[in-house]
PDB file of C-alpha atoms in Angstrom:
ATOM      1  CA  MET A   1      12.224 -12.184  18.142  1.00  0.00           C
ATOM      2  CA  SER A   2      13.288 -11.878  14.548  1.00  0.00           C
ATOM      3  CA  LYS A   3      14.843 -14.980  13.017  1.00  0.00           C
ATOM      4  CA  PHE A   4      17.255 -13.048  10.803  1.00  0.00           C
ATOM      5  CA  CYS A   5      19.576 -10.683  12.664  1.00  0.00           C
ATOM      6  CA  LEU A   6      22.766  -8.792  11.962  1.00  0.00           C
ATOM      7  CA  ILE A   7      25.049  -7.874  14.833  1.00  0.00           C
ATOM      8  CA  THR A   8      28.087  -5.634  15.031  1.00  0.00           C
ATOM      9  CA  GLY A   9      30.459  -6.069  17.945  1.00  0.00           C
ATOM     10  CA  GLY A  10      29.473  -9.723  18.221  1.00  0.00           C
ATOM     11  CA  SER A  11      32.873 -10.784  19.554  1.00  0.00           C
ATOM     12  CA  GLY A  12      32.862  -8.241  22.393  1.00  0.00           C
ATOM     13  CA  PHE A  13      31.993  -8.645  26.062  1.00  0.00           C
ATOM     14  CA  ILE A  14      28.291  -7.815  25.591  1.00  0.00           C
ATOM     15  CA  GLY A  15      28.093  -9.087  22.023  1.00  0.00           C
ATOM     16  CA  GLN A  16      29.082 -12.645  22.890  1.00  0.00           C
ATOM     17  CA  ARG A  17      26.292 -12.942  25.457  1.00  0.00           C
ATOM     18  CA  LEU A  18      23.778 -11.403  23.037  1.00  0.00           C
ATOM     19  CA  VAL A  19      24.816 -13.869  20.327  1.00  0.00           C
ATOM     20  CA  ALA A  20      24.323 -16.777  22.729  1.00  0.00           C
ATOM     21  CA  ALA A  21      20.831 -15.545  23.646  1.00  0.00           C
ATOM     22  CA  LEU A  22      19.850 -15.042  19.998  1.00  0.00           C
ATOM     23  CA  LYS A  23      21.053 -18.521  19.052  1.00  0.00           C
ATOM     24  CA  GLN A  24      19.133 -19.999  21.957  1.00  0.00           C
ATOM     25  CA  SER A  25      15.981 -18.339  20.643  1.00  0.00           C
ATOM     26  CA  GLY A  26      16.563 -19.889  17.225  1.00  0.00           C
ATOM     27  CA  SER A  27      17.621 -16.730  15.398  1.00  0.00           C
ATOM     28  CA  GLU A  28      19.916 -16.852  12.403  1.00  0.00           C
ATOM     29  CA  ILE A  29      22.792 -14.424  12.839  1.00  0.00           C
ATOM     30  CA  ARG A  30      24.997 -12.576  10.387  1.00  0.00           C
ATOM     31  CA  PHE A  31      28.056 -10.777  11.714  1.00  0.00           C
ATOM     32  CA  LEU A  32      29.637  -7.534  10.574  1.00  0.00           C
ATOM     33  CA  SER A  33      33.250  -7.646  11.730  1.00  0.00           C
ATOM     34  CA  ARG A  34      36.791  -6.569  10.912  1.00  0.00           C
ATOM     35  CA  LYS A  35      37.882 -10.210  10.846  1.00  0.00           C
ATOM     36  CA  TYR A  36      36.316 -13.427   9.633  1.00  0.00           C
ATOM     37  CA  GLN A  37      35.438 -15.101  12.940  1.00  0.00           C
ATOM     38  CA  PHE A  38      32.080 -16.733  12.390  1.00  0.00           C
ATOM     39  CA  GLU A  39      30.426 -18.768   9.659  1.00  0.00           C
ATOM     40  CA  ASP A  40      28.229 -15.969   8.294  1.00  0.00           C
ATOM     41  CA  THR A  41      30.508 -12.923   8.536  1.00  0.00           C
ATOM     42  CA  VAL A  42      30.596  -9.820   6.368  1.00  0.00           C
ATOM     43  CA  VAL A  43      34.177  -8.613   6.722  1.00  0.00           C
ATOM     44  CA  CYS A  44      34.217  -4.836   7.027  1.00  0.00           C
ATOM     45  CA  ASP A  45      36.339  -2.434   9.039  1.00  0.00           C
ATOM     46  CA  LEU A  46      33.896   0.275  10.130  1.00  0.00           C
ATOM     47  CA  GLN A  47      36.823   2.606  10.698  1.00  0.00           C
ATOM     48  CA  SER A  48      37.743   2.781   7.038  1.00  0.00           C
ATOM     49  CA  ASP A  49      35.495   0.638   4.839  1.00  0.00           C
ATOM     50  CA  PHE A  50      32.069   1.194   3.337  1.00  0.00           C
ATOM     51  CA  ILE A  51      29.548  -1.418   4.402  1.00  0.00           C
ATOM     52  CA  PRO A  52      28.692  -3.676   1.414  1.00  0.00           C
ATOM     53  CA  ASP A  53      25.180  -3.065   0.085  1.00  0.00           C
ATOM     54  CA  ALA A  54      24.344  -6.764   0.353  1.00  0.00           C
ATOM     55  CA  ALA A  55      25.326  -6.992   4.020  1.00  0.00           C
ATOM     56  CA  LEU A  56      21.755  -6.517   5.208  1.00  0.00           C
ATOM     57  CA  ASP A  57      19.938  -8.519   2.548  1.00  0.00           C
ATOM     58  CA  GLY A  58      17.209 -10.577   4.226  1.00  0.00           C
ATOM     59  CA  ILE A  59      17.881  -9.068   7.655  1.00  0.00           C
ATOM     60  CA  ASP A  60      14.934  -8.162   9.900  1.00  0.00           C
ATOM     61  CA  THR A  61      16.762  -6.749  12.931  1.00  0.00           C
ATOM     62  CA  VAL A  62      20.125  -5.013  13.392  1.00  0.00           C
ATOM     63  CA  PHE A  63      21.867  -4.951  16.765  1.00  0.00           C
ATOM     64  CA  HIS A  64      24.588  -2.306  16.594  1.00  0.00           C
ATOM     65  CA  LEU A  65      27.079  -2.721  19.435  1.00  0.00           C
ATOM     66  CA  ALA A  66      30.370  -1.869  17.736  1.00  0.00           C
ATOM     67  CA  GLY A  67      32.002   1.471  18.427  1.00  0.00           C
ATOM     68  CA  PHE A  68      35.031   3.201  19.835  1.00  0.00           C
ATOM     69  CA  ALA A  69      35.012   3.315  23.620  1.00  0.00           C
ATOM     70  CA  HIS A  70      37.265   5.051  26.128  1.00  0.00           C
ATOM     71  CA  ASP A  71      40.900   5.170  25.093  1.00  0.00           C
ATOM     72  CA  MET A  72      43.876   5.976  27.298  1.00  0.00           C
ATOM     73  CA  ARG A  73      45.371   8.249  24.651  1.00  0.00           C
ATOM     74  CA  ASP A  74      44.694  11.975  24.473  1.00  0.00           C
ATOM     75  CA  ALA A  75      41.125  12.147  23.123  1.00  0.00           C
ATOM     76  CA  SER A  76      41.891  15.329  21.160  1.00  0.00           C
ATOM     77  CA  LYS A  77      44.441  13.400  19.090  1.00  0.00           C
ATOM     78  CA  ILE A  78      41.993  10.672  18.099  1.00  0.00           C
ATOM     79  CA  LYS A  79      38.821  12.751  17.854  1.00  0.00           C
ATOM     80  CA  ASP A  80      38.318  11.740  14.225  1.00  0.00           C
ATOM     81  CA  LEU A  81      38.385   8.076  15.171  1.00  0.00           C
ATOM     82  CA  TYR A  82      35.593   8.572  17.711  1.00  0.00           C
ATOM     83  CA  TYR A  83      33.461  10.322  15.093  1.00  0.00           C
ATOM     84  CA  ARG A  84      34.174   7.801  12.335  1.00  0.00           C
ATOM     85  CA  LEU A  85      33.221   4.792  14.425  1.00  0.00           C
ATOM     86  CA  ASN A  86      30.579   6.134  16.789  1.00  0.00           C
ATOM     87  CA  VAL A  87      28.760   8.516  14.454  1.00  0.00           C
ATOM     88  CA  ASP A  88      29.579   8.036  10.780  1.00  0.00           C
ATOM     89  CA  ALA A  89      29.586   4.225  10.809  1.00  0.00           C
ATOM     90  CA  THR A  90      26.342   4.171  12.816  1.00  0.00           C
ATOM     91  CA  VAL A  91      24.593   6.488  10.355  1.00  0.00           C
ATOM     92  CA  GLN A  92      25.926   4.542   7.370  1.00  0.00           C
ATOM     93  CA  LEU A  93      24.654   1.269   8.835  1.00  0.00           C
ATOM     94  CA  ALA A  94      21.239   2.733   9.649  1.00  0.00           C
ATOM     95  CA  ASN A  95      20.877   4.205   6.164  1.00  0.00           C
ATOM     96  CA  LEU A  96      21.684   0.835   4.643  1.00  0.00           C
ATOM     97  CA  ALA A  97      19.170  -0.768   7.004  1.00  0.00           C
ATOM     98  CA  VAL A  98      16.442   1.591   5.808  1.00  0.00           C
ATOM     99  CA  ASN A  99      17.291   0.958   2.157  1.00  0.00           C
ATOM    100  CA  SER A 100      17.355  -2.811   2.776  1.00  0.00           C
ATOM    101  CA  GLY A 101      13.939  -2.899   4.405  1.00  0.00           C
ATOM    102  CA  VAL A 102      15.187  -3.800   7.889  1.00  0.00           C
ATOM    103  CA  LYS A 103      12.299  -3.624  10.355  1.00  0.00           C
ATOM    104  CA  ARG A 104      14.140  -2.971  13.642  1.00  0.00           C
ATOM    105  CA  PHE A 105      17.413  -1.262  14.539  1.00  0.00           C
ATOM    106  CA  VAL A 106      18.734  -1.408  18.115  1.00  0.00           C
ATOM    107  CA  PHE A 107      21.630   0.855  19.052  1.00  0.00           C
ATOM    108  CA  VAL A 108      23.674   0.167  22.187  1.00  0.00           C
ATOM    109  CA  SER A 109      24.757   3.618  23.325  1.00  0.00           C
ATOM    110  CA  SER A 110      25.998   4.633  26.794  1.00  0.00           C
ATOM    111  CA  VAL A 111      24.817   6.557  29.850  1.00  0.00           C
ATOM    112  CA  LYS A 112      27.688   8.906  28.986  1.00  0.00           C
ATOM    113  CA  ALA A 113      25.525  10.195  26.126  1.00  0.00           C
ATOM    114  CA  GLY A 114      23.337  11.900  28.719  1.00  0.00           C
ATOM    115  CA  GLY A 115      26.206  13.758  30.356  1.00  0.00           C
ATOM    116  CA  ASN A 116      27.240  13.500  33.988  1.00  0.00           C
ATOM    117  CA  PRO A 117      24.326  13.134  36.428  1.00  0.00           C
ATOM    118  CA  LEU A 118      23.719  15.847  38.992  1.00  0.00           C
ATOM    119  CA  LEU A 119      25.159  15.187  42.440  1.00  0.00           C
ATOM    120  CA  GLY A 120      22.664  13.398  44.655  1.00  0.00           C
ATOM    121  CA  LYS A 121      20.292  12.446  41.825  1.00  0.00           C
ATOM    122  CA  CYS A 122      19.819   9.298  39.773  1.00  0.00           C
ATOM    123  CA  ALA A 123      19.574  10.673  36.242  1.00  0.00           C
ATOM    124  CA  ASN A 124      16.882   9.517  33.834  1.00  0.00           C
ATOM    125  CA  GLU A 125      16.500   9.838  30.065  1.00  0.00           C
ATOM    126  CA  GLU A 126      15.082  13.362  30.372  1.00  0.00           C
ATOM    127  CA  ASP A 127      18.109  14.638  32.281  1.00  0.00           C
ATOM    128  CA  GLN A 128      20.142  15.504  29.218  1.00  0.00           C
ATOM    129  CA  ARG A 129      23.250  17.527  30.029  1.00  0.00           C
ATOM    130  CA  ASN A 130      26.050  18.717  27.787  1.00  0.00           C
ATOM    131  CA  THR A 131      29.250  16.745  28.065  1.00  0.00           C
ATOM    132  CA  GLU A 132      32.843  17.493  27.091  1.00  0.00           C
ATOM    133  CA  ASP A 133      33.591  13.769  27.082  1.00  0.00           C
ATOM    134  CA  ILE A 134      34.247  12.901  23.421  1.00  0.00           C
ATOM    135  CA  TYR A 135      32.909   9.361  23.873  1.00  0.00           C
ATOM    136  CA  GLY A 136      29.613  10.555  25.341  1.00  0.00           C
ATOM    137  CA  LYS A 137      29.381  13.405  22.839  1.00  0.00           C
ATOM    138  CA  THR A 138      29.734  11.103  19.822  1.00  0.00           C
ATOM    139  CA  LYS A 139      27.283   8.575  21.251  1.00  0.00           C
ATOM    140  CA  ARG A 140      24.734  11.368  21.754  1.00  0.00           C
ATOM    141  CA  GLU A 141      25.230  12.681  18.234  1.00  0.00           C
ATOM    142  CA  ALA A 142      24.640   9.182  16.866  1.00  0.00           C
ATOM    143  CA  GLU A 143      21.477   8.875  18.983  1.00  0.00           C
ATOM    144  CA  LEU A 144      20.024  12.096  17.623  1.00  0.00           C
ATOM    145  CA  LYS A 145      20.753  11.167  14.025  1.00  0.00           C
ATOM    146  CA  LEU A 146      19.166   7.738  14.487  1.00  0.00           C
ATOM    147  CA  LEU A 147      16.014   9.097  16.096  1.00  0.00           C
ATOM    148  CA  GLU A 148      15.606  11.596  13.268  1.00  0.00           C
ATOM    149  CA  MET A 149      16.144   8.838  10.728  1.00  0.00           C
ATOM    150  CA  GLY A 150      13.516   6.693  12.421  1.00  0.00           C
ATOM    151  CA  GLN A 151      10.927   9.474  12.242  1.00  0.00           C
ATOM    152  CA  VAL A 152      11.545   9.962   8.531  1.00  0.00           C
ATOM    153  CA  SER A 153      11.819   6.306   7.487  1.00  0.00           C
ATOM    154  CA  GLY A 154       9.402   4.576   9.846  1.00  0.00           C
ATOM    155  CA  MET A 155      11.989   1.944  10.781  1.00  0.00           C
ATOM    156  CA  HIS A 156      11.714   0.842  14.425  1.00  0.00           C
ATOM    157  CA  ILE A 157      14.736   2.378  16.157  1.00  0.00           C
ATOM    158  CA  SER A 158      15.401   1.830  19.846  1.00  0.00           C
ATOM    159  CA  ILE A 159      18.359   2.934  21.929  1.00  0.00           C
ATOM    160  CA  VAL A 160      19.670   1.435  25.152  1.00  0.00           C
ATOM    161  CA  ARG A 161      22.104   3.243  27.433  1.00  0.00           C
ATOM    162  CA  PRO A 162      23.805   0.682  29.686  1.00  0.00           C
ATOM    163  CA  SER A 163      25.199   1.748  33.035  1.00  0.00           C
ATOM    164  CA  LEU A 164      28.419   0.048  34.212  1.00  0.00           C
ATOM    165  CA  VAL A 165      28.207  -3.527  32.913  1.00  0.00           C
ATOM    166  CA  TYR A 166      29.735  -6.441  34.800  1.00  0.00           C
ATOM    167  CA  GLY A 167      29.869 -10.208  34.412  1.00  0.00           C
ATOM    168  CA  PRO A 168      32.173 -13.006  33.227  1.00  0.00           C
ATOM    169  CA  ASP A 169      35.207 -11.768  31.250  1.00  0.00           C
ATOM    170  CA  VAL A 170      34.474  -8.120  32.006  1.00  0.00           C
ATOM    171  CA  LYS A 171      37.069  -5.642  30.766  1.00  0.00           C
ATOM    172  CA  GLY A 172      38.087  -2.112  31.739  1.00  0.00           C
ATOM    173  CA  ASN A 173      38.112  -0.618  35.227  1.00  0.00           C
ATOM    174  CA  LEU A 174      36.191  -3.460  36.842  1.00  0.00           C
ATOM    175  CA  GLN A 175      38.691  -5.983  35.541  1.00  0.00           C
ATOM    176  CA  LEU A 176      41.478  -3.741  36.838  1.00  0.00           C
ATOM    177  CA  MET A 177      39.848  -3.684  40.290  1.00  0.00           C
ATOM    178  CA  LEU A 178      39.372  -7.460  40.270  1.00  0.00           C
ATOM    179  CA  SER A 179      42.976  -8.009  39.263  1.00  0.00           C
ATOM    180  CA  GLY A 180      44.209  -5.535  41.881  1.00  0.00           C
ATOM    181  CA  ILE A 181      42.227  -7.175  44.682  1.00  0.00           C
ATOM    182  CA  GLU A 182      43.285 -10.648  43.589  1.00  0.00           C
ATOM    183  CA  ASN A 183      46.958  -9.635  43.517  1.00  0.00           C
ATOM    184  CA  GLY A 184      46.786  -7.666  46.747  1.00  0.00           C
ATOM    185  CA  TRP A 185      47.620  -4.157  45.531  1.00  0.00           C
ATOM    186  CA  PHE A 186      44.140  -2.573  45.349  1.00  0.00           C
ATOM    187  CA  PRO A 187      43.411  -0.971  48.753  1.00  0.00           C
ATOM    188  CA  PRO A 188      40.105  -1.410  50.643  1.00  0.00           C
ATOM    189  CA  LEU A 189      37.879   1.572  49.880  1.00  0.00           C
ATOM    190  CA  PRO A 190      36.167   3.680  52.561  1.00  0.00           C
ATOM    191  CA  GLU A 191      32.394   3.941  52.778  1.00  0.00           C
ATOM    192  CA  MET A 192      31.651   7.254  51.049  1.00  0.00           C
ATOM    193  CA  GLY A 193      27.921   6.845  50.669  1.00  0.00           C
ATOM    194  CA  ASN A 194      28.266   7.432  46.936  1.00  0.00           C
ATOM    195  CA  ARG A 195      25.936   5.710  44.454  1.00  0.00           C
ATOM    196  CA  ARG A 196      26.962   3.951  41.270  1.00  0.00           C
ATOM    197  CA  SER A 197      24.575   2.156  38.916  1.00  0.00           C
ATOM    198  CA  MET A 198      25.458  -1.216  37.413  1.00  0.00           C
ATOM    199  CA  ILE A 199      23.885  -4.045  35.431  1.00  0.00           C
ATOM    200  CA  HIS A 200      24.861  -7.652  34.825  1.00  0.00           C
ATOM    201  CA  VAL A 201      25.640  -8.411  31.192  1.00  0.00           C
ATOM    202  CA  ASP A 202      22.902 -11.071  31.001  1.00  0.00           C
ATOM    203  CA  ASP A 203      20.291  -8.611  32.267  1.00  0.00           C
ATOM    204  CA  LEU A 204      21.500  -6.072  29.708  1.00  0.00           C
ATOM    205  CA  VAL A 205      21.018  -8.648  26.969  1.00  0.00           C
ATOM    206  CA  ARG A 206      17.463  -9.234  28.209  1.00  0.00           C
ATOM    207  CA  ALA A 207      16.867  -5.469  28.059  1.00  0.00           C
ATOM    208  CA  ILE A 208      18.222  -5.269  24.510  1.00  0.00           C
ATOM    209  CA  LEU A 209      15.947  -8.072  23.338  1.00  0.00           C
ATOM    210  CA  LEU A 210      12.978  -6.515  25.126  1.00  0.00           C
ATOM    211  CA  ILE A 211      13.239  -3.143  23.407  1.00  0.00           C
ATOM    212  CA  ALA A 212      13.881  -4.825  20.053  1.00  0.00           C
ATOM    213  CA  GLY A 213      10.557  -6.603  20.225  1.00  0.00           C
ATOM    214  CA  ASP A 214       8.289  -4.097  21.980  1.00  0.00           C
ATOM    215  CA  LYS A 215       6.448  -1.595  19.770  1.00  0.00           C
ATOM    216  CA  ARG A 216       6.353   0.867  22.679  1.00  0.00           C
ATOM    217  CA  ALA A 217      10.149   1.117  22.480  1.00  0.00           C
ATOM    218  CA  ASN A 218      10.115   2.571  18.963  1.00  0.00           C
ATOM    219  CA  GLY A 219      11.845   5.961  18.857  1.00  0.00           C
ATOM    220  CA  GLU A 220      12.798   5.788  22.526  1.00  0.00           C
ATOM    221  CA  ILE A 221      15.939   5.798  24.667  1.00  0.00           C
ATOM    222  CA  PHE A 222      16.193   3.517  27.697  1.00  0.00           C
ATOM    223  CA  ILE A 223      18.725   3.533  30.519  1.00  0.00           C
ATOM    224  CA  ALA A 224      19.566   0.026  31.731  1.00  0.00           C
ATOM    225  CA  THR A 225      20.515  -0.637  35.371  1.00  0.00           C
ATOM    226  CA  ASP A 226      19.654  -3.344  37.892  1.00  0.00           C
ATOM    227  CA  GLY A 227      17.766  -0.725  39.910  1.00  0.00           C
ATOM    228  CA  THR A 228      20.112  -0.955  42.911  1.00  0.00           C
ATOM    229  CA  PRO A 229      22.864   1.689  43.226  1.00  0.00           C
ATOM    230  CA  TYR A 230      26.071   0.567  44.946  1.00  0.00           C
ATOM    231  CA  SER A 231      28.700   2.524  46.829  1.00  0.00           C
ATOM    232  CA  SER A 232      32.341   2.015  45.800  1.00  0.00           C
ATOM    233  CA  HIS A 233      32.846   0.394  49.209  1.00  0.00           C
ATOM    234  CA  GLU A 234      30.085  -2.142  48.450  1.00  0.00           C
ATOM    235  CA  ILE A 235      31.545  -2.846  44.994  1.00  0.00           C
ATOM    236  CA  TYR A 236      34.951  -3.537  46.564  1.00  0.00           C
ATOM    237  CA  TYR A 237      33.437  -5.953  49.081  1.00  0.00           C
ATOM    238  CA  ALA A 238      31.440  -7.700  46.345  1.00  0.00           C
ATOM    239  CA  MET A 239      34.621  -8.161  44.310  1.00  0.00           C
ATOM    240  CA  CYS A 240      36.306  -9.783  47.321  1.00  0.00           C
ATOM    241  CA  LYS A 241      33.375 -12.191  47.581  1.00  0.00           C
ATOM    242  CA  ILE A 242      33.515 -12.994  43.862  1.00  0.00           C
ATOM    243  CA  LEU A 243      37.224 -13.794  44.176  1.00  0.00           C
ATOM    244  CA  GLY A 244      36.690 -15.862  47.298  1.00  0.00           C
ATOM    245  CA  LYS A 245      39.000 -13.604  49.289  1.00  0.00           C
ATOM    246  CA  SER A 246      38.466 -12.549  52.876  1.00  0.00           C
ATOM    247  CA  ILE A 247      37.217  -8.995  53.309  1.00  0.00           C
ATOM    248  CA  PRO A 248      39.845  -6.730  54.955  1.00  0.00           C
ATOM    249  CA  LYS A 249      38.955  -5.361  58.376  1.00  0.00           C
ATOM    250  CA  TRP A 250      40.467  -1.977  57.515  1.00  0.00           C
ATOM    251  CA  ASN A 251      40.154   0.569  54.694  1.00  0.00           C
ATOM    252  CA  VAL A 252      42.031   3.571  53.402  1.00  0.00           C
ATOM    253  CA  PRO A 253      40.800   6.766  55.140  1.00  0.00           C
ATOM    254  CA  LYS A 254      39.037   9.268  52.910  1.00  0.00           C
ATOM    255  CA  PHE A 255      41.480  12.075  53.789  1.00  0.00           C
ATOM    256  CA  LEU A 256      44.297  10.168  52.060  1.00  0.00           C
ATOM    257  CA  PHE A 257      42.321  10.193  48.818  1.00  0.00           C
ATOM    258  CA  ASP A 258      41.663  13.918  49.340  1.00  0.00           C
ATOM    259  CA  ILE A 259      45.407  14.525  49.678  1.00  0.00           C
ATOM    260  CA  ALA A 260      46.177  12.404  46.628  1.00  0.00           C
ATOM    261  CA  SER A 261      43.660  14.445  44.613  1.00  0.00           C
ATOM    262  CA  LEU A 262      45.874  17.497  45.078  1.00  0.00           C
ATOM    263  CA  VAL A 263      48.775  15.886  43.215  1.00  0.00           C
ATOM    264  CA  SER A 264      47.443  16.600  39.725  1.00  0.00           C
ATOM    265  CA  PRO A 265      44.169  17.012  37.784  1.00  0.00           C
ATOM    266  CA  SER A 266      44.574  13.536  36.286  1.00  0.00           C
ATOM    267  CA  VAL A 267      44.883  11.915  39.724  1.00  0.00           C
ATOM    268  CA  LYS A 268      41.871  13.897  40.939  1.00  0.00           C
ATOM    269  CA  TYR A 269      39.882  12.714  37.909  1.00  0.00           C
ATOM    270  CA  LYS A 270      40.757   9.065  38.587  1.00  0.00           C
ATOM    271  CA  ILE A 271      39.800   9.341  42.260  1.00  0.00           C
ATOM    272  CA  ASN A 272      36.503  10.996  41.342  1.00  0.00           C
ATOM    273  CA  LYS A 273      35.848   8.143  38.921  1.00  0.00           C
ATOM    274  CA  LEU A 274      36.538   5.671  41.702  1.00  0.00           C
ATOM    275  CA  LEU A 275      34.656   7.316  44.565  1.00  0.00           C
ATOM    276  CA  GLY A 276      32.175   9.693  42.915  1.00  0.00           C
ATOM    277  CA  ASP A 277      28.477   9.389  42.071  1.00  0.00           C
ATOM    278  CA  GLU A 278      27.263   7.864  38.795  1.00  0.00           C
ATOM    279  CA  CYS A 279      23.654   7.030  39.540  1.00  0.00           C
ATOM    280  CA  TYR A 280      20.982   6.423  36.897  1.00  0.00           C
ATOM    281  CA  SER A 281      17.320   5.445  36.896  1.00  0.00           C
ATOM    282  CA  SER A 282      15.942   2.632  34.733  1.00  0.00           C
ATOM    283  CA  SER A 283      12.293   3.249  35.658  1.00  0.00           C
ATOM    284  CA  LYS A 284      11.398   3.866  32.008  1.00  0.00           C
ATOM    285  CA  LEU A 285      12.756   0.458  31.027  1.00  0.00           C
ATOM    286  CA  GLU A 286      11.022  -1.137  34.006  1.00  0.00           C
ATOM    287  CA  ALA A 287       7.722   0.348  32.757  1.00  0.00           C
ATOM    288  CA  LEU A 288       8.095  -1.931  29.710  1.00  0.00           C
ATOM    289  CA  GLY A 289       8.235  -4.923  32.048  1.00  0.00           C
ATOM    290  CA  PHE A 290      11.982  -5.224  32.582  1.00  0.00           C
ATOM    291  CA  LYS A 291      13.160  -6.518  35.935  1.00  0.00           C
ATOM    292  CA  ALA A 292      16.755  -7.392  36.716  1.00  0.00           C
ATOM    293  CA  LYS A 293      17.450 -10.966  37.773  1.00  0.00           C
ATOM    294  CA  LYS A 294      21.088 -10.632  38.858  1.00  0.00           C
ATOM    295  CA  PHE A 295      22.599  -8.306  41.440  1.00  0.00           C
ATOM    296  CA  LEU A 296      26.219  -7.637  42.332  1.00  0.00           C
ATOM    297  CA  ARG A 297      25.685  -8.413  46.016  1.00  0.00           C
ATOM    298  CA  ASP A 298      24.563 -11.943  45.109  1.00  0.00           C
ATOM    299  CA  MET A 299      27.522 -12.788  42.854  1.00  0.00           C
ATOM    300  CA  ASN A 300      30.103 -15.394  43.857  1.00  0.00           C
ATOM    301  CA  GLU A 301      33.044 -17.264  42.311  1.00  0.00           C
ATOM    302  CA  THR A 302      30.829 -19.471  40.147  1.00  0.00           C
ATOM    303  CA  ASP A 303      29.134 -16.423  38.570  1.00  0.00           C
ATOM    304  CA  TYR A 304      32.393 -15.007  37.303  1.00  0.00           C
TER     305      TYR A 304
END
């Protein structure tokens, strides 16, 4: 692994674990961040600032994790923000990397860039579907621009699309579920037989480092999962185990969720997110030699 790296999003959930792994390998790290948080930090707000030309001086590898993820506000009202952070800032950083002689550029995208998978199938990198989701759309646009840039410049560009990431200090819907179970208000989910792909944050970091250093990963997109889809019912039970709570002997019948879905489109969307399929294949990544080491079913209190 390169000894001189620049990372964006280094203070985030995934970024912190990546930083720890890079430091353990002996890499020197420079951070690009809105705030001065680390010793070698280039202060730059990607939403509004231009990245200083000297930010990438001496850098061999860029790990670009920063971006604008799902927001509870109406996406149509903040569309420009998605494009500025997920597309424009990514392209600006990659252009500067090319001009600065950076050898490798790793972009952490999202499975949402591939669109929603077909029902009953675990989507792979070839299953590219159009998406109306502004987050996925902007991630895909950034991917395409990067791949084109890599072909023209010769810089090693690799893209990883993580599935649902979990681990210590996780945020978002998983944290909401954990909090709900811990506080007793999140109901036990029925077994729907649905399939949802996940990956532990430490395994994702291993995948990121793998594609950064493997020549076969140049110009390629890789989906990252642990290779074991879980039903929502299994995820709920695993969360109970992680929290050290007894598993309820009852669950909410499926027909109650069906009735609730009739209340409004937004409620239906949330229930589909909770109980629907989101299955992806990481066979392409596994062909590079990746093999997950951590699985949700094996997690306990000490792992979180």
